[in-house]
Short mmCIF file of C-alpha atoms and ligand atoms in Angstrom, two decimals:
data_model
loop_
_atom_site.label_atom_id
_atom_site.label_comp_id
_atom_site.label_asym_id
_atom_site.label_seq_id
_atom_site.Cartn_x
_atom_site.Cartn_y
_atom_site.Cartn_z
CA MET A 9 -193.87 -44.86 75.81
CA GLN A 10 -197.69 -44.71 75.70
CA GLY A 11 -199.61 -44.17 78.90
CA ALA A 12 -196.43 -43.77 80.92
CA CYS A 13 -194.93 -40.73 82.97
CA TRP A 14 -191.83 -42.47 83.53
CA SER A 15 -189.91 -45.76 83.07
CA ARG A 16 -187.94 -47.77 85.47
CA VAL A 17 -183.99 -47.78 84.57
CA GLU A 18 -180.81 -48.64 86.50
CA PRO A 19 -177.75 -46.45 86.10
CA THR A 20 -175.02 -48.21 84.08
CA PRO A 21 -171.89 -48.86 86.27
CA VAL A 22 -168.51 -47.10 85.11
CA ALA A 23 -164.98 -48.11 85.42
CA ALA A 24 -163.61 -45.70 87.99
CA PRO A 25 -165.94 -43.59 89.82
CA ARG A 26 -164.00 -40.75 91.60
CA LEU A 27 -165.39 -37.56 93.53
CA LEU A 28 -164.06 -34.43 91.99
CA ALA A 29 -165.94 -31.55 93.64
CA TRP A 30 -169.12 -31.41 95.97
CA SER A 31 -171.20 -28.52 97.38
CA ALA A 32 -171.26 -28.36 101.21
CA GLU A 33 -174.48 -26.51 101.20
CA VAL A 34 -176.50 -29.02 99.00
CA ALA A 35 -174.61 -32.07 101.32
CA SER A 36 -176.14 -30.22 104.37
CA LEU A 37 -179.59 -30.08 102.78
CA LEU A 38 -179.36 -33.77 102.27
CA ASP A 39 -178.03 -34.32 106.11
CA LEU A 40 -174.72 -35.75 104.70
CA THR A 41 -171.77 -35.21 106.76
CA VAL A 42 -168.17 -34.61 105.56
CA GLU A 43 -167.41 -38.24 106.35
CA ASP A 44 -170.44 -39.52 104.16
CA VAL A 45 -168.89 -37.49 101.39
CA ALA A 46 -165.42 -38.67 101.72
CA SER A 47 -166.55 -42.36 101.89
CA SER A 48 -165.74 -44.50 98.68
CA GLU A 49 -169.46 -45.40 98.84
CA PHE A 50 -170.41 -41.80 98.14
CA ALA A 51 -168.62 -41.66 94.82
CA GLU A 52 -169.91 -45.05 93.74
CA VAL A 53 -173.64 -44.05 94.56
CA PHE A 54 -173.42 -40.59 92.87
CA THR A 55 -171.53 -42.07 89.68
CA GLY A 56 -174.35 -44.61 89.44
CA ASN A 57 -172.13 -47.85 90.33
CA ARG A 58 -174.28 -48.59 93.42
CA LEU A 59 -177.93 -48.02 94.82
CA LEU A 60 -178.69 -47.39 98.44
CA ALA A 61 -181.60 -49.16 100.17
CA GLY A 62 -184.86 -47.72 99.08
CA MET A 63 -183.76 -46.10 95.83
CA GLN A 64 -186.04 -47.02 92.93
CA PRO A 65 -184.32 -45.19 90.00
CA TYR A 66 -186.34 -43.99 87.01
CA ALA A 67 -186.37 -41.68 83.84
CA ALA A 68 -189.03 -39.41 83.14
CA CYS A 69 -191.08 -39.36 80.03
CA TYR A 70 -191.52 -35.73 78.36
CA GLY A 71 -192.01 -34.08 75.07
CA GLY A 72 -191.31 -30.40 74.00
CA HIS A 73 -191.07 -27.70 71.57
CA GLN A 74 -187.44 -27.25 70.40
CA PHE A 75 -186.66 -23.93 68.76
CA GLY A 76 -190.23 -23.12 67.89
CA HIS A 77 -191.38 -26.57 66.71
CA TRP A 78 -193.15 -29.40 68.47
CA ALA A 79 -190.46 -32.34 68.77
CA GLY A 80 -192.53 -35.19 70.13
CA GLN A 81 -191.28 -37.46 72.82
CA LEU A 82 -187.74 -36.44 74.31
CA GLY A 83 -187.58 -37.66 77.80
CA ASP A 84 -184.75 -38.14 80.23
CA GLY A 85 -182.12 -39.67 77.94
CA ARG A 86 -179.28 -39.30 80.38
CA ALA A 87 -180.68 -38.15 83.57
CA ILE A 88 -181.75 -40.90 86.11
CA ASN A 89 -183.79 -40.16 89.07
CA LEU A 90 -182.42 -42.00 92.11
CA GLY A 91 -185.55 -40.97 94.28
CA GLU A 92 -186.48 -38.42 96.99
CA VAL A 93 -184.87 -37.84 100.41
CA LEU A 94 -186.78 -36.17 103.47
CA ASN A 95 -184.30 -34.43 105.47
CA ARG A 96 -184.44 -33.67 108.97
CA ALA A 97 -186.07 -30.28 108.36
CA GLY A 98 -188.95 -31.98 106.68
CA GLN A 99 -187.98 -30.80 103.23
CA ARG A 100 -188.14 -33.20 100.28
CA TRP A 101 -185.38 -33.18 97.69
CA ASP A 102 -185.14 -35.30 94.51
CA LEU A 103 -181.65 -36.77 93.60
CA GLN A 104 -180.92 -37.22 89.79
CA LEU A 105 -177.78 -38.27 88.37
CA LYS A 106 -177.00 -36.45 84.77
CA GLY A 107 -174.74 -38.74 82.47
CA ALA A 108 -175.14 -42.12 84.41
CA GLY A 109 -176.04 -44.08 81.27
CA PRO A 110 -178.63 -44.62 78.60
CA THR A 111 -182.40 -44.75 79.59
CA PRO A 112 -185.45 -45.94 77.49
CA TYR A 113 -185.47 -42.09 76.15
CA ALA A 114 -181.87 -42.21 75.00
CA ARG A 115 -182.68 -42.38 71.32
CA ARG A 116 -179.46 -44.35 70.54
CA ALA A 117 -177.43 -41.56 72.36
CA ASP A 118 -174.96 -42.88 74.87
CA GLY A 119 -176.62 -41.55 78.07
CA ARG A 120 -173.27 -39.96 79.07
CA ALA A 121 -171.93 -36.46 79.75
CA VAL A 122 -168.46 -34.67 79.33
CA LEU A 123 -166.32 -33.37 81.94
CA ARG A 124 -166.44 -30.03 80.53
CA SER A 125 -170.35 -29.66 80.47
CA SER A 126 -170.62 -31.37 84.04
CA ILE A 127 -168.01 -28.75 85.29
CA ARG A 128 -170.17 -26.00 83.83
CA GLU A 129 -173.67 -27.31 85.21
CA PHE A 130 -171.89 -28.14 88.57
CA LEU A 131 -170.45 -24.76 88.96
CA CYS A 132 -173.29 -22.71 87.63
CA SER A 133 -176.08 -24.25 89.49
CA GLU A 134 -174.48 -23.32 92.87
CA ALA A 135 -173.33 -19.93 91.53
CA MET A 136 -177.04 -19.20 90.65
CA HIS A 137 -178.25 -20.16 93.95
CA HIS A 138 -175.88 -17.98 95.80
CA LEU A 139 -176.87 -15.20 93.45
CA GLY A 140 -180.41 -15.65 94.67
CA VAL A 141 -181.64 -17.15 91.35
CA PRO A 142 -184.05 -20.02 91.45
CA THR A 143 -182.20 -23.13 90.00
CA THR A 144 -181.69 -26.77 90.62
CA ARG A 145 -178.65 -27.51 92.73
CA ALA A 146 -175.89 -29.73 92.29
CA LEU A 147 -174.62 -32.03 95.32
CA SER A 148 -171.49 -33.61 93.32
CA LEU A 149 -169.34 -33.78 90.29
CA THR A 150 -167.68 -37.26 89.76
CA ALA A 151 -165.58 -38.79 87.17
CA THR A 152 -166.51 -42.07 85.51
CA GLY A 153 -162.96 -42.98 84.70
CA GLU A 154 -164.32 -43.75 81.19
CA ALA A 155 -163.96 -41.69 77.96
CA VAL A 156 -166.80 -40.15 75.95
CA LEU A 157 -166.76 -39.79 72.15
CA ARG A 158 -167.98 -36.11 71.15
CA ASP A 159 -167.93 -33.94 68.22
CA LYS A 160 -167.62 -30.83 70.14
CA MET A 161 -167.81 -28.22 67.30
CA TYR A 162 -170.02 -30.51 65.05
CA ASP A 163 -167.19 -30.07 62.41
CA GLY A 164 -166.60 -33.76 62.11
CA ASN A 165 -163.66 -34.30 64.25
CA PRO A 166 -164.89 -36.30 67.12
CA ARG A 167 -162.58 -36.87 69.92
CA HIS A 168 -162.63 -38.70 73.28
CA GLU A 169 -163.15 -36.66 76.26
CA PRO A 170 -163.40 -37.62 80.16
CA GLY A 171 -166.85 -38.53 81.39
CA ALA A 172 -168.45 -37.27 84.36
CA VAL A 173 -171.64 -37.46 86.24
CA VAL A 174 -173.41 -34.57 88.11
CA CYS A 175 -175.91 -35.15 90.88
CA ARG A 176 -178.61 -32.64 90.73
CA VAL A 177 -180.89 -31.94 93.50
CA ALA A 178 -184.34 -30.17 93.20
CA PRO A 179 -187.72 -30.49 94.88
CA SER A 180 -189.03 -31.47 91.34
CA PHE A 181 -187.39 -32.09 87.89
CA ILE A 182 -190.93 -31.81 86.09
CA ARG A 183 -190.93 -29.76 83.01
CA PHE A 184 -193.61 -27.99 81.01
CA GLY A 185 -192.82 -31.05 78.50
CA ASN A 186 -194.10 -33.76 80.97
CA PHE A 187 -197.66 -32.10 80.73
CA GLU A 188 -197.13 -31.76 76.86
CA ILE A 189 -196.40 -35.35 75.92
CA ALA A 190 -199.34 -36.53 77.78
CA SER A 191 -201.60 -33.77 76.14
CA SER A 192 -200.22 -34.71 72.76
CA ARG A 193 -201.09 -38.22 72.78
CA GLY A 194 -204.79 -37.53 74.06
CA ASP A 195 -204.24 -39.03 77.27
CA HIS A 196 -206.23 -36.45 79.33
CA GLU A 197 -206.44 -38.89 82.28
CA LEU A 198 -202.90 -39.08 82.61
CA LEU A 199 -202.47 -35.15 82.31
CA ALA A 200 -205.07 -34.56 84.98
CA ARG A 201 -203.32 -36.95 87.23
CA LEU A 202 -199.83 -35.50 86.60
CA VAL A 203 -201.23 -31.93 87.23
CA ASP A 204 -202.94 -32.79 90.50
CA PHE A 205 -200.01 -34.88 91.51
CA THR A 206 -197.79 -31.67 91.07
CA ILE A 207 -200.27 -29.45 92.74
CA ALA A 208 -200.44 -31.84 95.81
CA ARG A 209 -196.67 -32.45 96.11
CA ASP A 210 -194.83 -29.21 94.92
CA PHE A 211 -197.67 -26.32 95.45
CA PRO A 212 -198.78 -26.93 99.15
CA GLU A 213 -199.71 -23.38 99.29
CA ILE A 214 -202.69 -24.13 96.87
CA VAL A 215 -205.41 -25.35 98.80
CA GLU A 216 -208.71 -24.65 96.93
CA ALA A 217 -211.25 -27.27 97.62
CA ASP A 218 -212.59 -26.99 93.97
CA ALA A 219 -210.37 -28.92 91.28
CA ASP A 220 -210.97 -26.18 88.60
CA ALA A 221 -210.15 -23.55 90.67
CA ARG A 222 -207.02 -25.31 91.99
CA ARG A 223 -205.92 -25.98 88.72
CA ALA A 224 -206.37 -22.41 87.47
CA ARG A 225 -204.39 -21.02 90.66
CA TRP A 226 -201.78 -23.38 89.85
CA PHE A 227 -201.23 -22.36 86.18
CA THR A 228 -201.02 -18.67 87.46
CA SER A 229 -198.39 -19.78 89.98
CA VAL A 230 -196.38 -21.41 87.26
CA CYS A 231 -196.59 -18.12 85.26
CA GLU A 232 -195.52 -15.94 88.12
CA ARG A 233 -192.77 -18.25 88.98
CA SER A 234 -191.46 -18.31 85.27
CA ALA A 235 -191.62 -14.46 85.07
CA LEU A 236 -189.79 -14.14 88.26
CA LEU A 237 -187.15 -16.48 87.06
CA VAL A 238 -186.56 -14.40 83.73
CA ALA A 239 -186.53 -11.39 85.63
CA HIS A 240 -183.69 -12.58 87.71
CA TRP A 241 -181.76 -13.79 84.65
CA MET A 242 -182.07 -10.30 83.14
CA ARG A 243 -180.77 -8.83 86.53
CA VAL A 244 -177.65 -11.04 86.68
CA GLY A 245 -176.82 -11.08 82.98
CA PHE A 246 -177.57 -14.81 82.45
CA VAL A 247 -178.66 -16.35 78.99
CA HIS A 248 -180.04 -19.84 79.25
CA GLY A 249 -179.42 -20.51 75.60
CA VAL A 250 -181.91 -23.47 74.90
CA MET A 251 -185.36 -22.31 76.39
CA ASN A 252 -187.05 -25.25 74.71
CA THR A 253 -190.24 -26.33 76.61
CA ASP A 254 -188.52 -29.40 77.88
CA ASN A 255 -186.04 -27.24 79.58
CA MET A 256 -188.68 -25.21 81.33
CA SER A 257 -189.19 -26.16 85.18
CA ILE A 258 -192.72 -26.20 86.39
CA LEU A 259 -191.36 -24.85 89.57
CA GLY A 260 -189.84 -21.83 87.85
CA LEU A 261 -186.29 -23.02 88.55
CA THR A 262 -183.27 -22.57 86.04
CA ILE A 263 -182.67 -26.15 84.76
CA ASP A 264 -180.50 -27.96 82.16
CA TYR A 265 -177.31 -25.90 82.05
CA GLY A 266 -176.19 -26.40 78.46
CA PRO A 267 -174.70 -23.92 76.09
CA TYR A 268 -175.86 -20.99 78.57
CA GLY A 269 -173.65 -17.86 78.91
CA TRP A 270 -173.11 -14.67 80.87
CA ILE A 271 -173.46 -11.11 79.38
CA ASP A 272 -169.69 -9.57 79.32
CA ASP A 273 -170.32 -6.54 77.08
CA TYR A 274 -174.16 -5.62 77.61
CA ASP A 275 -175.78 -6.87 74.45
CA PRO A 276 -179.38 -8.08 74.39
CA ASP A 277 -178.89 -9.68 71.00
CA TRP A 278 -176.32 -12.07 72.03
CA THR A 279 -176.58 -15.85 72.46
CA PRO A 280 -174.02 -18.17 73.63
CA ASN A 281 -175.61 -21.09 71.70
CA THR A 282 -174.03 -21.83 68.12
CA THR A 283 -176.99 -23.83 67.09
CA ASP A 284 -178.94 -20.53 67.53
CA GLU A 285 -176.47 -18.25 65.91
CA GLU A 286 -178.84 -17.65 62.80
CA HIS A 287 -182.10 -16.66 64.47
CA ARG A 288 -180.88 -15.95 68.01
CA ARG A 289 -184.33 -17.11 69.22
CA TYR A 290 -182.89 -17.61 72.51
CA ARG A 291 -180.83 -14.38 72.84
CA PHE A 292 -180.38 -12.34 76.18
CA GLY A 293 -183.00 -9.70 75.43
CA GLN A 294 -185.72 -12.20 74.20
CA GLN A 295 -185.94 -14.42 77.20
CA ALA A 296 -189.19 -12.88 78.65
CA GLN A 297 -190.87 -13.40 75.29
CA ILE A 298 -189.81 -16.90 74.91
CA ALA A 299 -190.90 -17.70 78.64
CA HIS A 300 -194.33 -16.31 77.70
CA TRP A 301 -194.36 -18.31 74.37
CA ASN A 302 -193.54 -21.35 76.40
CA LEU A 303 -196.23 -20.88 78.74
CA THR A 304 -198.72 -20.53 75.91
CA ARG A 305 -197.74 -24.03 74.95
CA LEU A 306 -198.17 -25.20 78.33
CA ALA A 307 -201.70 -23.52 78.41
CA GLU A 308 -202.58 -25.26 75.25
CA ALA A 309 -201.45 -28.70 76.55
CA LEU A 310 -203.67 -28.07 79.75
CA ALA A 311 -206.50 -26.52 77.87
CA PRO A 312 -208.42 -29.93 77.70
CA LEU A 313 -208.60 -29.81 81.61
CA PHE A 314 -210.44 -26.35 81.79
CA ALA A 315 -213.98 -25.69 80.95
CA THR A 316 -213.21 -22.45 79.65
CA GLN A 317 -210.00 -20.90 78.41
CA ALA A 318 -210.33 -17.71 80.66
CA PRO A 319 -208.14 -18.93 83.54
CA LEU A 320 -205.42 -19.92 81.25
CA ARG A 321 -205.62 -16.51 79.52
CA ASP A 322 -205.56 -14.88 83.04
CA GLY A 323 -202.33 -16.88 83.82
CA LEU A 324 -200.70 -15.66 80.77
CA ASP A 325 -201.50 -11.94 81.42
CA ARG A 326 -200.19 -12.62 85.00
CA PHE A 327 -196.92 -13.53 83.55
CA VAL A 328 -196.73 -10.11 81.77
CA ALA A 329 -197.78 -8.27 84.86
CA THR A 330 -195.49 -9.97 87.03
CA TYR A 331 -192.47 -9.83 84.77
CA THR A 332 -192.95 -6.09 84.12
CA ARG A 333 -193.11 -5.34 87.98
CA GLU A 334 -190.24 -7.75 88.74
CA TYR A 335 -188.04 -6.79 86.05
CA GLY A 336 -188.87 -3.04 86.54
CA GLY A 337 -188.26 -3.46 90.29
CA MET A 338 -185.07 -5.21 89.93
CA MET A 339 -183.52 -2.79 87.23
CA ALA A 340 -184.45 0.20 89.52
CA ALA A 341 -182.67 -1.54 92.23
CA LYS A 342 -179.56 -2.15 90.23
CA PHE A 343 -179.31 1.58 89.28
CA GLY A 344 -179.92 2.20 93.02
CA PHE A 345 -183.29 3.81 92.73
CA LEU A 346 -185.30 3.41 95.94
CA GLU A 347 -188.81 5.02 95.68
CA PRO A 348 -190.26 5.01 92.06
CA HIS A 349 -189.89 8.34 90.47
CA ALA A 350 -191.44 9.52 87.17
CA GLY A 351 -188.66 9.15 84.42
CA ASP A 352 -187.16 6.11 86.06
CA ALA A 353 -187.96 3.64 83.30
CA GLU A 354 -186.68 6.10 80.55
CA SER A 355 -183.58 6.71 82.49
CA ILE A 356 -183.09 2.82 82.93
CA ALA A 357 -183.63 2.29 79.10
CA GLU A 358 -181.25 5.07 78.30
CA GLY A 359 -178.67 3.84 80.50
CA LEU A 360 -178.79 0.25 79.13
CA GLY A 361 -178.95 1.65 75.55
CA LEU A 362 -175.57 3.46 76.28
CA LEU A 363 -174.09 0.30 77.76
CA GLN A 364 -174.99 -1.62 74.58
CA ARG A 365 -173.60 1.29 72.31
CA GLY A 366 -170.51 1.77 74.26
CA GLU A 367 -169.56 -1.92 74.63
CA VAL A 368 -169.69 -1.78 78.33
CA ASP A 369 -169.34 -4.83 80.69
CA MET A 370 -172.67 -5.31 82.58
CA THR A 371 -171.24 -6.61 85.80
CA ALA A 372 -168.41 -4.38 86.22
CA PHE A 373 -170.41 -1.38 85.05
CA PHE A 374 -173.09 -1.76 88.03
CA ARG A 375 -170.31 -2.33 90.67
CA ALA A 376 -168.51 0.72 89.37
CA LEU A 377 -171.75 2.81 89.22
CA ALA A 378 -172.39 2.45 92.95
CA THR A 379 -169.09 4.22 93.47
CA VAL A 380 -170.13 7.16 91.34
CA ASP A 381 -170.32 10.33 93.72
CA PRO A 382 -173.64 12.08 93.09
CA LYS A 383 -172.18 15.27 94.32
CA ALA A 384 -169.42 15.22 91.55
CA PRO A 385 -170.46 12.67 88.91
CA SER A 386 -167.61 11.56 86.91
CA LEU A 387 -167.02 8.91 84.28
CA GLU A 388 -163.50 7.92 85.75
CA PRO A 389 -164.66 5.23 87.87
CA LEU A 390 -166.73 3.61 85.06
CA ARG A 391 -163.66 3.67 82.68
CA GLY A 392 -162.67 0.19 83.50
CA ALA A 393 -165.98 -1.36 82.50
CA PHE A 394 -165.46 -0.27 78.80
CA TYR A 395 -163.94 -2.77 76.36
CA ASP A 396 -162.94 -0.28 73.70
CA GLU A 397 -161.22 3.06 74.30
CA ASP A 398 -162.61 4.33 70.84
CA ALA A 399 -166.09 3.52 71.95
CA LEU A 400 -165.49 5.43 75.38
CA ARG A 401 -164.28 8.44 73.30
CA ARG A 402 -167.36 8.23 70.95
CA HIS A 403 -169.92 7.85 73.60
CA GLY A 404 -168.19 9.54 76.44
CA ALA A 405 -170.06 13.00 76.21
CA ASP A 406 -173.58 10.70 76.14
CA PHE A 407 -172.42 8.75 79.28
CA GLN A 408 -171.57 12.18 81.03
CA HIS A 409 -174.98 13.80 80.08
CA TRP A 410 -176.94 10.77 81.32
CA LEU A 411 -174.66 10.47 84.53
CA GLY A 412 -175.49 14.15 85.36
CA ARG A 413 -179.28 13.35 85.56
CA TYR A 414 -178.51 9.90 87.18
CA ALA A 415 -176.58 11.69 90.16
CA ALA A 416 -179.60 14.20 90.52
CA ARG A 417 -181.98 11.30 90.60
CA VAL A 418 -180.25 9.06 93.17
CA SER A 419 -179.73 12.12 95.36
CA ALA A 420 -183.30 12.32 95.91
CA ASP A 421 -183.57 9.03 97.94
CA ALA A 422 -181.42 7.73 100.96
CA PRO A 423 -178.08 8.48 99.03
CA GLN A 424 -176.10 7.44 102.22
CA ASP A 425 -176.83 3.58 101.89
CA ARG A 426 -176.96 3.42 97.98
CA VAL A 427 -173.70 1.62 97.71
CA GLU A 428 -174.70 -1.21 100.04
CA ARG A 429 -178.18 -1.43 98.42
CA MET A 430 -176.62 -1.62 94.91
CA ASN A 431 -173.92 -3.89 95.84
CA ALA A 432 -176.56 -6.48 97.45
CA VAL A 433 -178.17 -6.82 93.88
CA ASN A 434 -175.27 -6.25 91.49
CA PRO A 435 -172.93 -9.11 91.67
CA ARG A 436 -169.33 -8.51 91.70
CA TYR A 437 -168.66 -12.18 90.63
CA VAL A 438 -170.51 -14.11 88.05
CA LEU A 439 -169.34 -17.42 86.36
CA ARG A 440 -168.04 -15.69 83.55
CA ASN A 441 -167.62 -17.85 80.32
CA TYR A 442 -163.85 -17.46 80.11
CA LEU A 443 -163.51 -18.45 84.00
CA ALA A 444 -165.50 -21.67 83.59
CA GLN A 445 -163.53 -22.49 80.44
CA GLU A 446 -160.07 -21.85 82.39
CA ALA A 447 -161.27 -24.07 85.02
CA ILE A 448 -162.14 -26.76 82.36
CA HIS A 449 -158.90 -26.68 80.60
CA LEU A 450 -157.17 -27.13 83.91
CA ALA A 451 -159.43 -29.88 85.03
CA GLU A 452 -159.12 -31.84 81.75
CA GLN A 453 -155.34 -31.98 82.64
CA GLY A 454 -155.95 -33.52 86.15
CA ASP A 455 -155.94 -30.07 88.06
CA LEU A 456 -159.22 -29.56 89.96
CA SER A 457 -158.11 -26.58 91.99
CA ARG A 458 -159.61 -23.89 89.87
CA VAL A 459 -163.03 -25.65 89.86
CA HIS A 460 -162.80 -25.71 93.88
CA GLU A 461 -161.67 -22.20 93.88
CA LEU A 462 -164.36 -20.87 91.57
CA LEU A 463 -166.96 -22.76 93.80
CA GLU A 464 -165.69 -20.96 96.69
CA VAL A 465 -165.76 -17.49 95.22
CA MET A 466 -169.23 -17.89 93.84
CA ARG A 467 -170.56 -18.75 97.17
CA ARG A 468 -170.36 -14.99 98.05
CA PRO A 469 -170.77 -13.24 94.79
CA TYR A 470 -171.84 -9.86 96.36
CA ASP A 471 -169.01 -9.66 98.58
CA GLU A 472 -165.81 -7.82 97.70
CA GLN A 473 -163.71 -10.79 98.33
CA PRO A 474 -160.42 -8.66 97.41
CA GLU A 475 -158.29 -11.99 97.54
CA TYR A 476 -160.20 -13.08 94.43
CA ALA A 477 -160.37 -10.00 92.70
CA ARG A 478 -158.97 -11.47 89.36
CA TYR A 479 -162.18 -13.53 88.95
CA ALA A 480 -164.06 -10.19 88.71
CA ALA A 481 -162.13 -8.99 85.79
CA LYS A 482 -163.78 -8.47 82.70
CA ARG A 483 -163.49 -10.72 79.60
CA PRO A 484 -159.86 -10.73 78.55
CA ASP A 485 -159.06 -10.40 74.74
CA TRP A 486 -158.13 -14.08 74.02
CA ALA A 487 -161.60 -14.90 75.11
CA ARG A 488 -163.63 -12.65 72.82
CA ASN A 489 -164.28 -15.11 69.88
CA GLN A 490 -162.96 -18.37 71.85
CA PRO A 491 -165.22 -21.45 71.58
CA GLY A 492 -166.39 -22.38 75.17
CA CYS A 493 -166.14 -18.76 75.92
CA SER A 494 -167.87 -16.48 73.34
CA MET A 495 -169.98 -19.51 71.97
CA LEU A 496 -170.91 -23.17 72.98
CA SER A 497 -172.36 -25.97 71.07
CA CYS A 498 -175.10 -28.17 72.40
CA SER A 499 -172.51 -31.16 72.25
CA SER A 500 -172.27 -32.05 75.90
P1 AMP B 614 -180.76 -31.07 76.20
O1 AMP B 614 -180.50 -30.24 74.78
O2 AMP B 614 -179.40 -31.43 76.92
O3 AMP B 614 -181.75 -30.43 76.96
O4 AMP B 614 -181.32 -32.48 75.59
C1 AMP B 614 -182.30 -32.61 74.72
C2 AMP B 614 -182.90 -34.06 74.71
O5 AMP B 614 -181.60 -34.98 74.41
C3 AMP B 614 -183.01 -34.63 76.19
O6 AMP B 614 -184.14 -35.53 76.13
C4 AMP B 614 -181.81 -35.22 76.58
O7 AMP B 614 -182.13 -36.43 77.45
C5 AMP B 614 -181.26 -35.93 75.28
N1 AMP B 614 -179.81 -36.23 75.32
C6 AMP B 614 -179.06 -35.24 75.21
N2 AMP B 614 -177.80 -35.89 75.35
C7 AMP B 614 -177.93 -37.22 75.37
C8 AMP B 614 -177.04 -38.30 75.71
N3 AMP B 614 -175.59 -38.14 75.36
N4 AMP B 614 -177.62 -39.33 75.68
C9 AMP B 614 -178.93 -39.59 75.71
N5 AMP B 614 -179.87 -38.61 75.69
C10 AMP B 614 -179.31 -37.25 75.47
MG1 MG B 615 -182.83 -30.87 78.53
#
């Protein structure tokens, strides 16, 4: 679509809109009451059967680098923006329906989404927010009452699945790819307008009068936000799975929940995405390098707007500096180190290496580590985080050795509040792959109770919540190599 940033399009009505789940926090951001949500109008509007006064729906045009290669025009193929809401607090929120029918960017696909992927997006958006990770939000999950045909494992066995729509909410859904597409067409005027629009609307803190200085500050800010985002992913054990430039938010939000996954046993080489199995481009441990690569593509797209490349190079350098600082700080906090000490980085790297070799559950480990008594450091509290008794036997001595030095290290600073400090950054509950899969299985049989329960647990991921202890359990054996748990396709 030459010369365009977006196209007007209306959602395609469906047979039987029905509300399955909603987020109370997001509803209140939008000044919606419980009565509003309970009305039949709510399900109709947020499944795309009805528009409210003032809504002018559109789909955005964007391109992207997918798996390292320029893919040309992509665009919102099944996402339709309903418009923006100004709430009573003066905040502005964009509303977007995912799965509400095809758009001019659908490229012959159906514009729909299946229940399983919609549950994953709905739950994980809210779980990430409560973990303190920048993310788009989710207001609602609705059923369409229509079937969607998908070949889930790409093995020639398509089947009908229930269709669903998620209403996503964010200050902006603009991606790196929105800038790339304008630049790739040599439309520098459109590119400049989109940049200046984005700065004016979404970066109010950038007030430089000079346009060049303003754009340079902005690019640096995008680099900083992206660095902070990935550092948080590494902190909580989140693997995005498809870090194409069309899935990179200009605000540094986690966006487009597809074949994402959570680290069970700590493994930097793991990727949940079956499409990426061979090269593992988007594996856990490579996310920072990929974000930097993506920012470099964005810098190239923006280059025509800059007289010299220096500000873009500075921005990219700022990514490295910010990531190094944030990742280092967050990892130190996870281990309970307060004041920086010489040797901390080595101790952290060694600890993480042990987690990988010993096949240890990341989330369970850090909660258990907080309970290790620095006066009598024992492996006992950590036992439950191991997946394999043999690995524990093989690496037990190394762990014990490391733990001894660890105990001495944490004794050096404010040991009395170490448990609280560690538990404030190490979640007890994350949306483990198998937990989402169990909830999906039940929901496909009409039972939404698990979706509701997980939404509730994930509201307070750092709290003990003993009544929900079963959702803190490490991955059960059945889920080890199970589709939907250990691996996911892009089919959604
Ligand atoms: P994703 O891998 O979900 O980020 O999607 C990549 C591109 O494919 C985006 O432009 C999507 O809008 C588009 N897309 C994915 N699934 C569909 C679908 N069922 N209908 C229309 N467009 C789709
Ligand atoms: Mg996408």
